[in-house]
Amino acid sequence: MTQSDSRRRFLETTARLLRERGFAATGMADVVAESGAPKGSLYFHFPGGKEELFAAAIAHSGEQTCAGMKAALEGNKSTQRGLEAIMAYLAASLEGSDFRAGCPVGTVAAEAPDAPQVRDGVAVVFTHWHEIVKGRLVEAGVKARRAGELAEFILAVIEGAIVLAKGRKSTEPVETAKRELARILRNEGIQ
């Protein structure tokens, strides 16, 4: 196993554990055990310990989600279809994890851990997601200020739908959010 492979495994394992358990319930021993990478390698890559590793895992997850959001929004003819693709992915992901895994960023944000690097990382990721959605809305002809408001609303709806779906062990909140977002966008004249 190369050093970069160990680092990647730590990041991916941590992101998965954050999705499933959150910040407080995920320990460094869990990350080492589940990643299969050597413990000494963990502290080589993340000498700042849990806070550094978790902040890096949130950034890693955020980048992956940004790429997925961009692909969904740019790969569809309409903003509505792009958001529907995002919501369909979320529903499948929730079902695939038996509703254990949600959004690692949202899960950690809800805990508001006393870890400044982690909180800052959460804020950066949410800002990037906001900019992606806002940018697509502006491309669809929405004025920048309104696009920013709608992007904030859309992200709040998505994160809320994930929490409700996990709690109810049902994709219905995600499906409802998808339908209602489409209706709101249509009422706003957004394709």
GROMACS .gro file of C-alpha atoms in nm:
model
  191
    1MET     CA    1   0.000   0.000   0.000
    2THR     CA    2   0.148   0.336  -0.101
    3GLN     CA    3   0.137   0.644   0.118
    4SER     CA    4  -0.112   0.812  -0.114
    5ASP     CA    5  -0.327   0.497  -0.113
    6SER     CA    6  -0.328   0.500   0.267
    7ARG     CA    7  -0.426   0.867   0.271
    8ARG     CA    8  -0.710   0.806   0.025
    9ARG     CA    9  -0.836   0.509   0.227
   10PHE     CA   10  -0.834   0.715   0.546
   11LEU     CA   11  -1.028   0.996   0.377
   12GLU     CA   12  -1.286   0.768   0.218
   13THR     CA   13  -1.333   0.562   0.534
   14THR     CA   14  -1.368   0.873   0.748
   15ALA     CA   15  -1.621   1.026   0.508
   16ARG     CA   16  -1.827   0.706   0.514
   17LEU     CA   17  -1.816   0.687   0.892
   18LEU     CA   18  -1.917   1.053   0.920
   19ARG     CA   19  -2.215   0.982   0.691
   20GLU     CA   20  -2.317   0.688   0.909
   21ARG     CA   21  -2.220   0.793   1.263
   22GLY     CA   22  -2.133   1.161   1.272
   23PHE     CA   23  -1.838   1.337   1.432
   24ALA     CA   24  -1.874   1.244   1.799
   25ALA     CA   25  -1.938   0.874   1.739
   26THR     CA   26  -1.644   0.825   1.502
   27GLY     CA   27  -1.305   0.767   1.657
   28MET     CA   28  -0.958   0.735   1.513
   29ALA     CA   29  -0.947   0.365   1.608
   30ASP     CA   30  -1.265   0.313   1.401
   31VAL     CA   31  -1.102   0.479   1.101
   32VAL     CA   32  -0.787   0.266   1.129
   33ALA     CA   33  -0.982  -0.057   1.176
   34GLU     CA   34  -1.225   0.005   0.890
   35SER     CA   35  -0.970   0.144   0.645
   36GLY     CA   36  -0.726  -0.145   0.683
   37ALA     CA   37  -0.439   0.102   0.652
   38PRO     CA   38  -0.153   0.107   0.905
   39LYS     CA   39  -0.210   0.318   1.217
   40GLY     CA   40   0.133   0.481   1.189
   41SER     CA   41   0.039   0.599   0.844
   42LEU     CA   42  -0.264   0.780   0.985
   43TYR     CA   43  -0.054   1.010   1.199
   44PHE     CA   44   0.200   1.053   0.920
   45HIS     CA   45  -0.070   1.187   0.688
   46PHE     CA   46  -0.271   1.367   0.957
   47PRO     CA   47  -0.035   1.479   1.235
   48GLY     CA   48  -0.309   1.711   1.366
   49GLY     CA   49  -0.515   1.407   1.462
   50LYS     CA   50  -0.890   1.375   1.448
   51GLU     CA   51  -0.965   1.738   1.366
   52GLU     CA   52  -0.723   1.748   1.073
   53LEU     CA   53  -0.838   1.412   0.936
   54PHE     CA   54  -1.208   1.493   0.969
   55ALA     CA   55  -1.166   1.837   0.811
   56ALA     CA   56  -0.981   1.675   0.519
   57ALA     CA   57  -1.250   1.406   0.486
   58ILE     CA   58  -1.522   1.671   0.475
   59ALA     CA   59  -1.328   1.861   0.208
   60HIS     CA   60  -1.281   1.535   0.014
   61SER     CA   61  -1.653   1.451   0.037
   62GLY     CA   62  -1.741   1.806  -0.056
   63GLU     CA   63  -1.526   1.791  -0.369
   64GLN     CA   64  -1.684   1.464  -0.474
   65THR     CA   65  -2.032   1.602  -0.417
   66CYS     CA   66  -1.945   1.921  -0.606
   67ALA     CA   67  -1.835   1.713  -0.903
   68GLY     CA   68  -2.156   1.509  -0.888
   69MET     CA   69  -2.374   1.821  -0.858
   70LYS     CA   70  -2.198   1.988  -1.150
   71ALA     CA   71  -2.234   1.675  -1.363
   72ALA     CA   72  -2.605   1.645  -1.281
   73LEU     CA   73  -2.679   2.013  -1.341
   74GLU     CA   74  -2.464   2.050  -1.653
   75GLY     CA   75  -2.559   1.710  -1.794
   76ASN     CA   76  -2.930   1.789  -1.806
   77LYS     CA   77  -3.110   2.033  -2.030
   78SER     CA   78  -3.297   2.196  -1.745
   79THR     CA   79  -3.223   2.296  -1.389
   80GLN     CA   80  -3.527   2.095  -1.280
   81ARG     CA   81  -3.395   1.778  -1.442
   82GLY     CA   82  -3.052   1.835  -1.289
   83LEU     CA   83  -3.200   1.869  -0.941
   84GLU     CA   84  -3.416   1.562  -1.001
   85ALA     CA   85  -3.100   1.367  -1.088
   86ILE     CA   86  -2.936   1.484  -0.764
   87MET     CA   87  -3.241   1.384  -0.562
   88ALA     CA   88  -3.263   1.045  -0.734
   89TYR     CA   89  -2.898   0.981  -0.646
   90LEU     CA   90  -2.964   1.075  -0.282
   91ALA     CA   91  -3.267   0.846  -0.260
   92ALA     CA   92  -3.069   0.554  -0.404
   93SER     CA   93  -2.776   0.625  -0.171
   94LEU     CA   94  -3.002   0.633   0.134
   95GLU     CA   95  -3.172   0.309   0.036
   96GLY     CA   96  -2.839   0.145  -0.044
   97SER     CA   97  -2.715   0.216   0.308
   98ASP     CA   98  -3.041   0.104   0.471
   99PHE     CA   99  -3.086   0.471   0.567
  100ARG     CA  100  -2.773   0.474   0.784
  101ALA     CA  101  -2.568   0.706   0.564
  102GLY     CA  102  -2.668   1.063   0.498
  103CYS     CA  103  -2.465   1.366   0.403
  104PRO     CA  104  -2.131   1.371   0.588
  105VAL     CA  105  -2.124   1.750   0.578
  106GLY     CA  106  -2.480   1.795   0.699
  107THR     CA  107  -2.440   1.530   0.967
  108VAL     CA  108  -2.133   1.701   1.107
  109ALA     CA  109  -2.288   2.049   1.075
  110ALA     CA  110  -2.585   1.936   1.286
  111GLU     CA  111  -2.348   1.826   1.562
  112ALA     CA  112  -2.161   2.160   1.561
  113PRO     CA  113  -1.845   2.001   1.701
  114ASP     CA  114  -1.595   2.202   1.903
  115ALA     CA  115  -1.342   2.162   1.624
  116PRO     CA  116  -1.276   2.488   1.436
  117GLN     CA  117  -1.108   2.323   1.135
  118VAL     CA  118  -1.405   2.093   1.092
  119ARG     CA  119  -1.664   2.371   1.130
  120ASP     CA  120  -1.471   2.587   0.884
  121GLY     CA  121  -1.453   2.295   0.640
  122VAL     CA  122  -1.829   2.246   0.662
  123ALA     CA  123  -1.887   2.615   0.587
  124VAL     CA  124  -1.655   2.604   0.285
  125VAL     CA  125  -1.829   2.299   0.139
  126PHE     CA  126  -2.177   2.446   0.185
  127THR     CA  127  -2.055   2.768   0.019
  128HIS     CA  128  -1.923   2.572  -0.281
  129TRP     CA  129  -2.250   2.380  -0.316
  130HIS     CA  130  -2.443   2.707  -0.294
  131GLU     CA  131  -2.231   2.861  -0.569
  132ILE     CA  132  -2.287   2.562  -0.798
  133VAL     CA  133  -2.666   2.575  -0.762
  134LYS     CA  134  -2.674   2.954  -0.781
  135GLY     CA  135  -2.459   2.948  -1.095
  136ARG     CA  136  -2.696   2.707  -1.267
  137LEU     CA  137  -2.995   2.923  -1.174
  138VAL     CA  138  -2.822   3.233  -1.312
  139GLU     CA  139  -2.752   3.040  -1.634
  140ALA     CA  140  -3.125   2.964  -1.646
  141GLY     CA  141  -3.198   3.337  -1.644
  142VAL     CA  142  -3.259   3.402  -1.274
  143LYS     CA  143  -3.120   3.730  -1.140
  144ALA     CA  144  -2.818   3.679  -0.915
  145ARG     CA  145  -2.981   3.788  -0.590
  146ARG     CA  146  -3.288   3.569  -0.642
  147ALA     CA  147  -3.067   3.282  -0.759
  148GLY     CA  148  -2.874   3.306  -0.432
  149GLU     CA  149  -3.194   3.294  -0.230
  150LEU     CA  150  -3.326   2.997  -0.424
  151ALA     CA  151  -2.994   2.814  -0.399
  152GLU     CA  152  -3.001   2.855  -0.021
  153PHE     CA  153  -3.358   2.726  -0.011
  154ILE     CA  154  -3.278   2.430  -0.238
  155LEU     CA  155  -2.982   2.323  -0.023
  156ALA     CA  156  -3.191   2.356   0.295
  157VAL     CA  157  -3.463   2.140   0.140
  158ILE     CA  158  -3.215   1.876   0.027
  159GLU     CA  159  -3.039   1.856   0.365
  160GLY     CA  160  -3.374   1.847   0.547
  161ALA     CA  161  -3.503   1.572   0.318
  162ILE     CA  162  -3.195   1.363   0.393
  163VAL     CA  163  -3.245   1.398   0.769
  164LEU     CA  164  -3.615   1.311   0.746
  165ALA     CA  165  -3.545   1.014   0.517
  166LYS     CA  166  -3.288   0.875   0.761
  167GLY     CA  167  -3.521   0.925   1.056
  168ARG     CA  168  -3.820   0.766   0.883
  169LYS     CA  169  -3.620   0.505   0.691
  170SER     CA  170  -3.806   0.605   0.379
  171THR     CA  171  -3.723   0.790   0.059
  172GLU     CA  172  -4.061   0.963   0.068
  173PRO     CA  173  -3.918   1.289   0.212
  174VAL     CA  174  -3.668   1.299  -0.075
  175GLU     CA  175  -3.940   1.225  -0.330
  176THR     CA  176  -4.164   1.494  -0.179
  177ALA     CA  177  -3.878   1.743  -0.182
  178LYS     CA  178  -3.806   1.658  -0.547
  179ARG     CA  179  -4.170   1.716  -0.649
  180GLU     CA  180  -4.204   2.037  -0.451
  181LEU     CA  181  -3.876   2.181  -0.577
  182ALA     CA  182  -3.988   2.113  -0.934
  183ARG     CA  183  -4.321   2.286  -0.864
  184ILE     CA  184  -4.150   2.588  -0.708
  185LEU     CA  185  -3.905   2.618  -0.997
  186ARG     CA  186  -4.191   2.596  -1.248
  187ASN     CA  187  -4.379   2.868  -1.058
  188GLU     CA  188  -4.064   3.080  -1.076
  189GLY     CA  189  -4.051   3.021  -1.452
  190ILE     CA  190  -3.729   2.819  -1.429
  191GLN     CA  191  -3.678   2.524  -1.658
   0.00000   0.00000   0.00000
